[in-house]
Tab-separated table of C-alpha atoms in Angstrom:
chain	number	residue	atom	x	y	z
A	714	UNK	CA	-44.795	9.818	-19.238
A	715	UNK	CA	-41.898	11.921	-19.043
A	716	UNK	CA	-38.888	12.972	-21.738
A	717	UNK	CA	-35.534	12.491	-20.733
A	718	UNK	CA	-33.081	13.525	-23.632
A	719	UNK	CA	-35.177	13.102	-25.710
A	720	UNK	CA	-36.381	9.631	-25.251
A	721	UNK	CA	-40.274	8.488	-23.800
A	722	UNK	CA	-39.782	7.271	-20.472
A	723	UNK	CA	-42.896	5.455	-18.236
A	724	UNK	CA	-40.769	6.134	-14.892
A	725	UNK	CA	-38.386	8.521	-13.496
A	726	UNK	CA	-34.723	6.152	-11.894
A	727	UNK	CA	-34.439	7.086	-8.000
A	728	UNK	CA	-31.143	7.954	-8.940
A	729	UNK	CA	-32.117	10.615	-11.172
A	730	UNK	CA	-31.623	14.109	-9.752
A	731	UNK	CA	-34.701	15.602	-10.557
A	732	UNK	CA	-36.325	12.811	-8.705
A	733	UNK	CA	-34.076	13.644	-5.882
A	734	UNK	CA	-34.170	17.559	-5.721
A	735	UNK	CA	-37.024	18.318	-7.839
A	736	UNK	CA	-35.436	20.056	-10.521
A	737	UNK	CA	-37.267	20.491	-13.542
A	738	UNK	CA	-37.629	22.499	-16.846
A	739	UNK	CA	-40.500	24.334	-18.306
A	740	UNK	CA	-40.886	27.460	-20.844
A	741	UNK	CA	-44.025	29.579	-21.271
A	742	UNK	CA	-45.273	31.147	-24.273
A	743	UNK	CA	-47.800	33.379	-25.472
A	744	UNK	CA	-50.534	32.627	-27.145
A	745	UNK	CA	-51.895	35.852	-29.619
A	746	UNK	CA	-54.304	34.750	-32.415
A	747	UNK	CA	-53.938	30.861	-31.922
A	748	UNK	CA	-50.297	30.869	-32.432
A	749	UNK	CA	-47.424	30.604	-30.157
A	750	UNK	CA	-45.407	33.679	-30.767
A	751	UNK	CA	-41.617	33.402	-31.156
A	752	UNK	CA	-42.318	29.398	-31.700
A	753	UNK	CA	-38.563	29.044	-33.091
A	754	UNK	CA	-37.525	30.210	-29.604
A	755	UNK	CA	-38.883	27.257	-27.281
């Protein structure tokens, strides 16, 4: 499954640029006490 503006998709179009240069988006966090600090910032 993947989340294109905001919407569930089950494929990724050929067309799509990340399927063509392999762009992609991703954020890491840290995890202190079981909570994500800074949540509001991702």
């Amino acid at each position: 499954m993947f989340l294109i503006n905001g919407l569930e998709q089950e494929t990724l179009p050929a067309s799509d640029r990340a399927t063509q240069f392999g762009d992609g988006c991703f954020t890491t966090a840290r995890i202190l006490d079981g909570g994500v600090c800074l949540l509001g910032a991702h």
